[in-house]
PDB file of C-alpha atoms and ligand atoms in Angstrom:
ATOM      1  CA  ARG D  85      13.729 -12.902   6.350  1.00 87.00           C
ATOM      2  CA  TYR D  86      13.047  -9.326   5.261  1.00 95.00           C
ATOM      3  CA  ILE D  87      10.242  -8.280   2.941  1.00 96.00           C
ATOM      4  CA  PHE D  88      12.288  -5.204   2.095  1.00 96.00           C
ATOM      5  CA  GLU D  89      15.453  -3.411   3.057  1.00 97.00           C
ATOM      6  CA  THR D  90      16.654  -0.023   1.962  1.00 97.00           C
ATOM      7  CA  GLN D  91      20.239   1.115   2.218  1.00 97.00           C
ATOM      8  CA  ASP D  92      21.144   4.790   2.310  1.00 98.00           C
ATOM      9  CA  LEU D  93      18.433   5.954  -0.102  1.00 98.00           C
ATOM     10  CA  HIS D  94      18.828   9.459  -1.442  1.00 98.00           C
ATOM     11  CA  PHE D  95      16.394  11.196  -3.744  1.00 98.00           C
ATOM     12  CA  ASP D  96      16.274  14.767  -5.033  1.00 98.00           C
ATOM     13  CA  TYR D  97      13.383  16.231  -7.008  1.00 97.00           C
ATOM     14  CA  PRO D  98      14.328  18.112 -10.192  1.00 96.00           C
ATOM     15  CA  ASP D  99      13.981  21.455  -8.386  1.00 97.00           C
ATOM     16  CA  GLY D 100      16.718  20.332  -5.986  1.00 96.00           C
ATOM     17  CA  THR D 101      14.532  19.401  -2.999  1.00 97.00           C
ATOM     18  CA  ALA D 102      16.366  16.646  -1.116  1.00 98.00           C
ATOM     19  CA  ALA D 103      13.330  14.497  -0.272  1.00 98.00           C
ATOM     20  CA  LEU D 104      15.210  11.393   0.902  1.00 98.00           C
ATOM     21  CA  GLN D 105      18.482  11.876   2.711  1.00 98.00           C
ATOM     22  CA  GLY D 106      20.019   8.530   3.568  1.00 97.00           C
ATOM     23  CA  LEU D 107      16.990   6.400   4.413  1.00 98.00           C
ATOM     24  CA  SER D 108      17.931   2.941   5.713  1.00 97.00           C
ATOM     25  CA  VAL D 109      15.474   0.459   7.153  1.00 97.00           C
ATOM     26  CA  SER D 110      14.874  -3.321   7.255  1.00 96.00           C
ATOM     27  CA  ILE D 111      11.380  -4.719   7.604  1.00 95.00           C
ATOM     28  CA  GLU D 112      10.601  -8.326   8.442  1.00 95.00           C
ATOM     29  CA  ARG D 113       8.001 -10.292   6.560  1.00 96.00           C
ATOM     30  CA  ASN D 114       4.297 -10.235   7.359  1.00 97.00           C
ATOM     31  CA  LYS D 115       4.285  -7.093   9.510  1.00 97.00           C
ATOM     32  CA  LYS D 116       1.684  -4.370   9.947  1.00 98.00           C
ATOM     33  CA  ILE D 117       3.688  -1.212   9.493  1.00 98.00           C
ATOM     34  CA  ALA D 118       2.489   2.324  10.126  1.00 97.00           C
ATOM     35  CA  LEU D 119       4.507   5.080   8.474  1.00 98.00           C
ATOM     36  CA  LEU D 120       4.213   8.316  10.417  1.00 97.00           C
ATOM     37  CA  GLY D 121       5.673  11.768   9.853  1.00 95.00           C
ATOM     38  CA  ALA D 122       4.660  15.377   9.353  1.00 93.00           C
ATOM     39  CA  ASN D 123       3.702  16.722   5.930  1.00 93.00           C
ATOM     40  CA  GLY D 124       6.826  17.026   3.844  1.00 94.00           C
ATOM     41  CA  ALA D 125       8.762  14.415   5.837  1.00 96.00           C
ATOM     42  CA  GLY D 126       9.157  12.297   2.697  1.00 96.00           C
ATOM     43  CA  LYS D 127       6.538   9.552   3.212  1.00 95.00           C
ATOM     44  CA  SER D 128       5.076   9.702  -0.291  1.00 93.00           C
ATOM     45  CA  THR D 129       8.523   9.895  -1.852  1.00 96.00           C
ATOM     46  CA  PHE D 130       9.615   6.814   0.105  1.00 97.00           C
ATOM     47  CA  LEU D 131       6.487   4.838  -0.854  1.00 96.00           C
ATOM     48  CA  LEU D 132       6.945   5.717  -4.530  1.00 95.00           C
ATOM     49  CA  HIS D 133      10.415   4.176  -4.257  1.00 97.00           C
ATOM     50  CA  LEU D 134       8.971   0.950  -2.827  1.00 96.00           C
ATOM     51  CA  ILE D 135       6.788   0.509  -5.914  1.00 95.00           C
ATOM     52  CA  GLY D 136       9.593   1.436  -8.285  1.00 95.00           C
ATOM     53  CA  ILE D 137       8.000   4.637  -9.609  1.00 94.00           C
ATOM     54  CA  LEU D 138      10.893   6.732  -8.352  1.00 96.00           C
ATOM     55  CA  LYS D 139      14.488   5.601  -8.623  1.00 97.00           C
ATOM     56  CA  PRO D 140      16.948   6.633  -5.913  1.00 98.00           C
ATOM     57  CA  VAL D 141      19.867   8.844  -6.951  1.00 97.00           C
ATOM     58  CA  LYS D 142      21.941   6.879  -4.459  1.00 97.00           C
ATOM     59  CA  GLY D 143      21.452   3.746  -2.353  1.00 98.00           C
ATOM     60  CA  LYS D 144      19.473   0.599  -3.021  1.00 97.00           C
ATOM     61  CA  ILE D 145      16.280  -1.267  -2.288  1.00 97.00           C
ATOM     62  CA  ILE D 146      16.204  -4.997  -1.666  1.00 97.00           C
ATOM     63  CA  PHE D 147      12.779  -6.564  -2.053  1.00 95.00           C
ATOM     64  CA  ASN D 148      12.271 -10.209  -1.058  1.00 93.00           C
ATOM     65  CA  GLY D 149      16.039 -10.682  -0.949  1.00 94.00           C
ATOM     66  CA  GLN D 150      16.652  -9.291  -4.436  1.00 95.00           C
ATOM     67  CA  GLU D 151      18.060  -5.912  -5.297  1.00 97.00           C
ATOM     68  CA  LEU D 152      15.493  -3.869  -7.176  1.00 97.00           C
ATOM     69  CA  LYS D 153      16.422  -3.235 -10.813  1.00 97.00           C
ATOM     70  CA  TYR D 154      14.781  -0.691 -13.053  1.00 97.00           C
ATOM     71  CA  ASP D 155      14.477  -2.498 -16.371  1.00 96.00           C
ATOM     72  CA  ARG D 156      10.985  -3.151 -17.710  1.00 95.00           C
ATOM     73  CA  ALA D 157      10.796  -6.834 -16.760  1.00 95.00           C
ATOM     74  CA  SER D 158      11.927  -6.185 -13.177  1.00 96.00           C
ATOM     75  CA  LEU D 159       9.414  -3.370 -12.753  1.00 95.00           C
ATOM     76  CA  ILE D 160       6.553  -5.500 -14.066  1.00 93.00           C
ATOM     77  CA  ASN D 161       7.590  -8.240 -11.674  1.00 94.00           C
ATOM     78  CA  LEU D 162       7.641  -5.744  -8.806  1.00 95.00           C
ATOM     79  CA  ARG D 163       4.187  -4.480  -9.720  1.00 92.00           C
ATOM     80  CA  ASN D 164       2.832  -7.987  -9.226  1.00 94.00           C
ATOM     81  CA  LYS D 165       4.479  -8.289  -5.818  1.00 96.00           C
ATOM     82  CA  VAL D 166       3.743  -4.889  -4.305  1.00 97.00           C
ATOM     83  CA  GLY D 167       0.291  -3.324  -4.492  1.00 97.00           C
ATOM     84  CA  TYR D 168      -0.516   0.330  -3.899  1.00 96.00           C
ATOM     85  CA  VAL D 169      -3.922   1.556  -2.766  1.00 96.00           C
ATOM     86  CA  PHE D 170      -4.385   5.272  -3.382  1.00 93.00           C
ATOM     87  CA  GLN D 171      -5.805   7.534  -0.734  1.00 93.00           C
ATOM     88  CA  ASP D 172      -8.524   8.612  -3.138  1.00 94.00           C
ATOM     89  CA  PRO D 173     -10.285   5.619  -4.759  1.00 96.00           C
ATOM     90  CA  GLU D 174     -11.681   7.917  -7.465  1.00 93.00           C
ATOM     91  CA  ILE D 175      -8.251   8.136  -9.084  1.00 92.00           C
ATOM     92  CA  GLN D 176      -7.709   4.383  -8.941  1.00 93.00           C
ATOM     93  CA  LEU D 177     -10.984   3.067 -10.371  1.00 96.00           C
ATOM     94  CA  PHE D 178     -11.368   3.450 -14.116  1.00 94.00           C
ATOM     95  CA  SER D 179     -13.517   0.568 -15.394  1.00 96.00           C
ATOM     96  CA  ALA D 180     -17.237   0.771 -16.097  1.00 96.00           C
ATOM     97  CA  SER D 181     -18.312  -2.036 -13.795  1.00 97.00           C
ATOM     98  CA  VAL D 182     -17.014  -3.488 -10.562  1.00 98.00           C
ATOM     99  CA  TRP D 183     -16.385  -6.873 -12.184  1.00 98.00           C
ATOM    100  CA  GLN D 184     -14.355  -5.321 -15.018  1.00 98.00           C
ATOM    101  CA  GLU D 185     -12.456  -3.212 -12.533  1.00 98.00           C
ATOM    102  CA  VAL D 186     -11.358  -6.067 -10.282  1.00 98.00           C
ATOM    103  CA  SER D 187     -10.603  -8.416 -13.199  1.00 98.00           C
ATOM    104  CA  PHE D 188      -8.246  -5.925 -14.855  1.00 96.00           C
ATOM    105  CA  GLY D 189      -5.228  -6.784 -12.682  1.00 95.00           C
ATOM    106  CA  PRO D 190      -5.424 -10.581 -12.944  1.00 96.00           C
ATOM    107  CA  MET D 191      -6.187 -10.326 -16.682  1.00 96.00           C
ATOM    108  CA  ASN D 192      -2.971  -8.357 -17.085  1.00 93.00           C
ATOM    109  CA  LEU D 193      -1.117 -11.161 -15.355  1.00 93.00           C
ATOM    110  CA  GLY D 194      -2.057 -13.366 -18.286  1.00 92.00           C
ATOM    111  CA  LEU D 195      -4.098 -15.825 -16.231  1.00 95.00           C
ATOM    112  CA  THR D 196      -6.727 -18.072 -17.828  1.00 97.00           C
ATOM    113  CA  ASN D 197     -10.337 -16.852 -17.797  1.00 97.00           C
ATOM    114  CA  GLU D 198     -11.147 -19.359 -15.102  1.00 98.00           C
ATOM    115  CA  ASP D 199      -8.275 -18.202 -12.900  1.00 98.00           C
ATOM    116  CA  VAL D 200      -9.202 -14.557 -13.446  1.00 98.00           C
ATOM    117  CA  GLU D 201     -12.756 -15.332 -12.445  1.00 98.00           C
ATOM    118  CA  ASN D 202     -11.622 -17.133  -9.300  1.00 98.00           C
ATOM    119  CA  ARG D 203      -9.379 -14.231  -8.324  1.00 98.00           C
ATOM    120  CA  VAL D 204     -12.238 -11.744  -8.744  1.00 98.00           C
ATOM    121  CA  ILE D 205     -14.700 -13.901  -6.820  1.00 98.00           C
ATOM    122  CA  ARG D 206     -12.238 -14.243  -3.957  1.00 98.00           C
ATOM    123  CA  ALA D 207     -11.290 -10.549  -3.853  1.00 98.00           C
ATOM    124  CA  LEU D 208     -14.960  -9.527  -3.776  1.00 98.00           C
ATOM    125  CA  LYS D 209     -15.682 -12.088  -1.084  1.00 98.00           C
ATOM    126  CA  ASP D 210     -12.702 -10.945   1.009  1.00 97.00           C
ATOM    127  CA  THR D 211     -13.843  -7.333   0.860  1.00 97.00           C
ATOM    128  CA  ASP D 212     -17.466  -8.359   1.410  1.00 97.00           C
ATOM    129  CA  THR D 213     -18.544  -6.645  -1.813  1.00 98.00           C
ATOM    130  CA  THR D 214     -19.878  -9.592  -3.837  1.00 98.00           C
ATOM    131  CA  CYS D 215     -23.279  -7.906  -4.028  1.00 98.00           C
ATOM    132  CA  LEU D 216     -21.684  -4.995  -5.942  1.00 98.00           C
ATOM    133  CA  LYS D 217     -20.204  -7.116  -8.719  1.00 97.00           C
ATOM    134  CA  ASP D 218     -22.523  -5.968 -11.521  1.00 97.00           C
ATOM    135  CA  ARG D 219     -22.773  -2.348 -10.421  1.00 98.00           C
ATOM    136  CA  PRO D 220     -21.306   0.554 -12.382  1.00 98.00           C
ATOM    137  CA  THR D 221     -18.298   1.793 -10.391  1.00 97.00           C
ATOM    138  CA  HIS D 222     -19.280   5.396 -10.974  1.00 95.00           C
ATOM    139  CA  PHE D 223     -22.361   5.213  -8.759  1.00 95.00           C
ATOM    140  CA  LEU D 224     -20.829   3.493  -5.757  1.00 97.00           C
ATOM    141  CA  SER D 225     -20.584   5.356  -2.477  1.00 96.00           C
ATOM    142  CA  TYR D 226     -17.142   6.631  -1.427  1.00 96.00           C
ATOM    143  CA  GLY D 227     -16.756   3.799   1.093  1.00 96.00           C
ATOM    144  CA  GLN D 228     -17.779   1.191  -1.484  1.00 97.00           C
ATOM    145  CA  LYS D 229     -15.254   2.643  -3.924  1.00 97.00           C
ATOM    146  CA  LYS D 230     -12.604   2.315  -1.249  1.00 97.00           C
ATOM    147  CA  LEU D 231     -13.424  -1.374  -0.765  1.00 98.00           C
ATOM    148  CA  ILE D 232     -13.345  -2.007  -4.523  1.00 98.00           C
ATOM    149  CA  SER D 233      -9.992  -0.230  -4.808  1.00 98.00           C
ATOM    150  CA  ILE D 234      -8.699  -2.722  -2.237  1.00 98.00           C
ATOM    151  CA  ALA D 235     -10.335  -5.694  -4.032  1.00 98.00           C
ATOM    152  CA  ASP D 236      -8.501  -4.489  -7.173  1.00 97.00           C
ATOM    153  CA  ILE D 237      -5.175  -4.981  -5.479  1.00 98.00           C
ATOM    154  CA  LEU D 238      -6.084  -8.217  -3.655  1.00 98.00           C
ATOM    155  CA  ALA D 239      -6.934  -9.810  -7.010  1.00 98.00           C
ATOM    156  CA  ILE D 240      -3.288  -9.400  -8.012  1.00 97.00           C
ATOM    157  CA  ASN D 241      -2.178 -11.455  -4.983  1.00 97.00           C
ATOM    158  CA  PRO D 242       0.767  -9.255  -3.937  1.00 97.00           C
ATOM    159  CA  ASP D 243       3.230 -10.048  -1.119  1.00 97.00           C
ATOM    160  CA  MET D 244       2.976  -6.509   0.235  1.00 98.00           C
ATOM    161  CA  ILE D 245       0.302  -3.816   0.000  1.00 98.00           C
ATOM    162  CA  ILE D 246       0.891  -0.115   0.618  1.00 98.00           C
ATOM    163  CA  PHE D 247      -2.057   1.999   1.743  1.00 97.00           C
ATOM    164  CA  ASP D 248      -1.885   5.771   1.641  1.00 94.00           C
ATOM    165  CA  GLU D 249      -4.120   7.091   4.441  1.00 93.00           C
ATOM    166  CA  PRO D 250      -6.609   4.219   3.999  1.00 94.00           C
ATOM    167  CA  THR D 251      -9.219   5.597   6.367  1.00 93.00           C
ATOM    168  CA  ALA D 252      -9.054   9.266   5.335  1.00 91.00           C
ATOM    169  CA  SER D 253     -12.514  10.715   4.573  1.00 91.00           C
ATOM    170  CA  LEU D 254     -14.313   7.588   5.839  1.00 94.00           C
ATOM    171  CA  ASP D 255     -16.962   7.486   8.540  1.00 94.00           C
ATOM    172  CA  PRO D 256     -16.270   5.428  11.709  1.00 93.00           C
ATOM    173  CA  LYS D 257     -18.166   2.422  10.374  1.00 94.00           C
ATOM    174  CA  TYR D 258     -16.108   2.193   7.195  1.00 94.00           C
ATOM    175  CA  THR D 259     -12.935   3.030   9.104  1.00 94.00           C
ATOM    176  CA  HIS D 260     -13.531   0.010  11.311  1.00 94.00           C
ATOM    177  CA  ARG D 261     -14.347  -2.174   8.380  1.00 95.00           C
ATOM    178  CA  ILE D 262     -11.194  -1.169   6.504  1.00 96.00           C
ATOM    179  CA  LEU D 263      -8.929  -1.711   9.531  1.00 95.00           C
ATOM    180  CA  ASP D 264     -10.473  -5.174  10.109  1.00 96.00           C
ATOM    181  CA  LEU D 265      -9.935  -5.945   6.445  1.00 97.00           C
ATOM    182  CA  LEU D 266      -6.266  -4.931   6.675  1.00 97.00           C
ATOM    183  CA  ASN D 267      -5.874  -7.301   9.626  1.00 97.00           C
ATOM    184  CA  ASP D 268      -7.491 -10.156   7.679  1.00 97.00           C
ATOM    185  CA  ILE D 269      -5.213  -9.533   4.720  1.00 97.00           C
ATOM    186  CA  ASN D 270      -2.171  -9.473   6.994  1.00 98.00           C
ATOM    187  CA  GLN D 271      -3.209 -12.735   8.634  1.00 97.00           C
ATOM    188  CA  ARG D 272      -3.024 -14.381   5.253  1.00 95.00           C
ATOM    189  CA  GLY D 273       0.668 -13.523   5.089  1.00 96.00           C
ATOM    190  CA  VAL D 274       0.624 -10.194   3.259  1.00 97.00           C
ATOM    191  CA  SER D 275       2.891  -7.427   4.601  1.00 98.00           C
ATOM    192  CA  ILE D 276       1.054  -4.139   5.032  1.00 98.00           C
ATOM    193  CA  VAL D 277       2.412  -0.605   5.029  1.00 98.00           C
ATOM    194  CA  MET D 278       0.018   2.155   6.024  1.00 97.00           C
ATOM    195  CA  ALA D 279       0.946   5.816   5.704  1.00 96.00           C
ATOM    196  CA  THR D 280      -1.079   7.806   8.200  1.00 93.00           C
ATOM    197  CA  HIS D 281      -1.253  11.017  10.185  1.00 88.00           C
ATOM    198  CA  ASP D 282      -3.304   9.336  12.879  1.00 89.00           C
ATOM    199  CA  VAL D 283      -0.937   8.492  15.720  1.00 91.00           C
ATOM    200  CA  ASP D 284      -3.636   6.854  17.873  1.00 91.00           C
ATOM    201  CA  LYS D 285      -4.725   4.590  15.050  1.00 90.00           C
ATOM    202  CA  ALA D 286      -1.105   3.690  14.303  1.00 93.00           C
ATOM    203  CA  TYR D 287      -0.529   2.806  17.958  1.00 92.00           C
ATOM    204  CA  GLU D 288      -3.622   0.600  18.071  1.00 91.00           C
ATOM    205  CA  TRP D 289      -3.272  -1.103  14.711  1.00 94.00           C
ATOM    206  CA  ALA D 290       0.401  -1.475  13.845  1.00 96.00           C
ATOM    207  CA  ASP D 291       3.003  -3.912  15.137  1.00 96.00           C
ATOM    208  CA  THR D 292       5.814  -1.822  13.674  1.00 97.00           C
ATOM    209  CA  ILE D 293       6.044   1.950  13.530  1.00 97.00           C
ATOM    210  CA  LEU D 294       8.332   3.957  11.294  1.00 97.00           C
ATOM    211  CA  VAL D 295       8.660   7.668  11.938  1.00 96.00           C
ATOM    212  CA  MET D 296      10.019   9.833   9.152  1.00 97.00           C
ATOM    213  CA  LYS D 297      11.567  13.264   9.379  1.00 97.00           C
ATOM    214  CA  ASP D 298      13.608  15.251   6.869  1.00 97.00           C
ATOM    215  CA  GLY D 299      13.841  12.393   4.399  1.00 98.00           C
ATOM    216  CA  GLY D 300      15.038   9.766   6.871  1.00 98.00           C
ATOM    217  CA  ILE D 301      13.639   7.290   9.399  1.00 97.00           C
ATOM    218  CA  ILE D 302      14.200   8.706  12.864  1.00 96.00           C
ATOM    219  CA  LYS D 303      12.485   5.905  14.801  1.00 95.00           C
ATOM    220  CA  ALA D 304      11.569   2.299  14.030  1.00 96.00           C
ATOM    221  CA  GLY D 305      10.142  -0.366  16.301  1.00 95.00           C
ATOM    222  CA  PRO D 306       7.060  -1.719  18.050  1.00 95.00           C
ATOM    223  CA  PRO D 307       4.511   0.911  19.187  1.00 95.00           C
ATOM    224  CA  GLU D 308       5.257   0.463  22.919  1.00 93.00           C
ATOM    225  CA  GLU D 309       8.900   1.267  22.297  1.00 92.00           C
ATOM    226  CA  ILE D 310       8.314   4.200  19.956  1.00 90.00           C
ATOM    227  CA  PHE D 311       5.820   5.980  22.159  1.00 83.00           C
ATOM    228  CA  ASN D 312       7.684   5.375  25.413  1.00 78.00           C
ATOM    229  CA  ASN D 313      10.621   7.488  24.357  1.00 56.00           C
ATOM    230  CA  GLU D 314       8.570  10.483  23.254  1.00 52.00           C
TER     231      GLU D 314
HETATM  232  P1  LIG Y 485       0.883  13.206   2.606  1.00 83.69           P
HETATM  233  O1  LIG Y 485       1.414  14.590   2.537  1.00 83.69           O
HETATM  234  O2  LIG Y 485       0.663  12.726   3.996  1.00 83.69           O
HETATM  235  O3  LIG Y 485       1.653  12.249   1.788  1.00 83.69           O
HETATM  236  P2  LIG Y 485      -1.365  14.294   1.243  1.00 83.69           P
HETATM  237  O4  LIG Y 485      -2.707  14.307   1.855  1.00 83.69           O
HETATM  238  O5  LIG Y 485      -0.597  15.560   1.200  1.00 83.69           O
HETATM  239  O6  LIG Y 485      -0.567  13.157   1.954  1.00 83.69           O
HETATM  240  O7  LIG Y 485      -1.530  13.731  -0.231  1.00 83.69           O
HETATM  241  C1  LIG Y 485      -0.507  13.151  -1.011  1.00 83.69           C
HETATM  242  C2  LIG Y 485      -0.865  13.338  -2.475  1.00 83.69           C
HETATM  243  O8  LIG Y 485      -2.224  12.912  -2.745  1.00 83.69           O
HETATM  244  C3  LIG Y 485      -0.778  14.794  -2.893  1.00 83.69           C
HETATM  245  O9  LIG Y 485      -0.178  14.854  -4.161  1.00 83.69           O
HETATM  246  C4  LIG Y 485      -2.235  15.248  -2.955  1.00 83.69           C
HETATM  247  O10 LIG Y 485      -2.400  16.221  -3.967  1.00 83.69           O
HETATM  248  C5  LIG Y 485      -2.991  13.974  -3.289  1.00 83.69           C
HETATM  249  N1  LIG Y 485      -4.322  13.961  -2.668  1.00 83.69           N
HETATM  250  C6  LIG Y 485      -4.607  14.016  -1.346  1.00 83.69           C
HETATM  251  N2  LIG Y 485      -5.932  13.973  -1.108  1.00 83.69           N
HETATM  252  C7  LIG Y 485      -6.525  13.882  -2.319  1.00 83.69           C
HETATM  253  C8  LIG Y 485      -7.876  13.777  -2.757  1.00 83.69           C
HETATM  254  N3  LIG Y 485      -8.917  13.757  -1.917  1.00 83.69           N
HETATM  255  N4  LIG Y 485      -8.102  13.695  -4.069  1.00 83.69           N
HETATM  256  C9  LIG Y 485      -7.077  13.679  -4.942  1.00 83.69           C
HETATM  257  N5  LIG Y 485      -5.771  13.760  -4.603  1.00 83.69           N
HETATM  258  C10 LIG Y 485      -5.492  13.872  -3.304  1.00 83.69           C
HETATM  259  P1  LIG Y 486       5.092  13.540   2.792  1.00 83.69           P
HETATM  260  O1  LIG Y 486       4.479  12.472   1.955  1.00 83.69           O
HETATM  261  O2  LIG Y 486       5.661  13.044   4.070  1.00 83.69           O
HETATM  262  O3  LIG Y 486       4.188  14.704   2.984  1.00 83.69           O
HETATM  263  P2  LIG Y 486       6.669  14.084   0.429  1.00 83.69           P
HETATM  264  O4  LIG Y 486       7.407  12.865   0.080  1.00 83.69           O
HETATM  265  O5  LIG Y 486       5.438  14.407  -0.326  1.00 83.69           O
HETATM  266  O6  LIG Y 486       6.387  14.094   1.997  1.00 83.69           O
HETATM  267  O7  LIG Y 486       7.656  15.329   0.301  1.00 83.69           O
HETATM  268  C1  LIG Y 486       9.013  15.331   0.767  1.00 83.69           C
HETATM  269  C2  LIG Y 486       9.661  16.643   0.333  1.00 83.69           C
HETATM  270  O8  LIG Y 486       9.739  16.668  -1.096  1.00 83.69           O
HETATM  271  C3  LIG Y 486       8.881  17.885   0.740  1.00 83.69           C
HETATM  272  O9  LIG Y 486       9.818  18.901   1.004  1.00 83.69           O
HETATM  273  C4  LIG Y 486       8.070  18.192  -0.492  1.00 83.69           C
HETATM  274  O10 LIG Y 486       7.765  19.560  -0.554  1.00 83.69           O
HETATM  275  C5  LIG Y 486       9.019  17.790  -1.595  1.00 83.69           C
HETATM  276  N1  LIG Y 486       8.326  17.346  -2.823  1.00 83.69           N
HETATM  277  C6  LIG Y 486       7.359  16.402  -2.931  1.00 83.69           C
HETATM  278  N2  LIG Y 486       6.982  16.254  -4.222  1.00 83.69           N
HETATM  279  C7  LIG Y 486       7.750  17.114  -4.945  1.00 83.69           C
HETATM  280  C8  LIG Y 486       7.865  17.420  -6.348  1.00 83.69           C
HETATM  281  N3  LIG Y 486       7.114  16.806  -7.247  1.00 83.69           N
HETATM  282  N4  LIG Y 486       8.768  18.379  -6.705  1.00 83.69           N
HETATM  283  C9  LIG Y 486       9.543  18.990  -5.795  1.00 83.69           C
HETATM  284  N5  LIG Y 486       9.494  18.741  -4.460  1.00 83.69           N
HETATM  285  C10 LIG Y 486       8.615  17.821  -4.049  1.00 83.69           C
END
């Protein structure tokens, strides 16, 4: 029923900063979730827990009904189920050409050449970037890089994709295009988590809003509910 649940997550950075202080939340499958909160509320720290990069000092995470473990095999498995799209595509893209870039993920999954090719073709088609397939990634525009960074993750076929500020630094045209794309992806059964500062966009786009403060979730629910009680 739930794509993920967290129970009483606590996390302290080495300098003693208590970044998560008892975060508990349950999220149903196939939702469009906006994660809101002021700078320093703990959004990034929480998201890094969902992809297994940080390990809670206390509490647990249940993904797809299974408690998250931190051995190598479990983390590799998680990486194929949960995708993460960086705010800045420049730090995500590292291959010479678009085709190489998008094929990297499925190749790592150990798929046959034919399956890899099909994954890449589909991811480029879904992001409407087929015409870029032979281009060097370095010379793409910022918006094109953003789309390719999303194609990268789609090619892995994850159950959930996390987007950190997906429309930051984009013009209105690309912003629209990215939000439409997120809707399309969601309609195919992928759960989406979007961290954002943009309350209006969250209200418009999301079906579930999580508001973080001081390392915990202070509000969770549909937009109408969240913004009525302000
Ligand atoms: P938030 O605080 O809402 O999580 P930030 O904008 O502070 O988001 O960014 C989170 C992380 O991403 C920080 O470590 C920051 O240094 C990094 N970051 C933000 N914008 C850029 C950018 N344009 N290029 C590279 N790194 C960035
Ligand atoms: P947000 O993404 O909402 O801006 P963060 O998760 O980045 O929040 O930060 C939560 C808290 O943890 C803040 O007090 C922040 O200063 C602190 N923090 C984040 N990264 C580190 C780090 N690497 N070392 C120490 N403290 C950190």
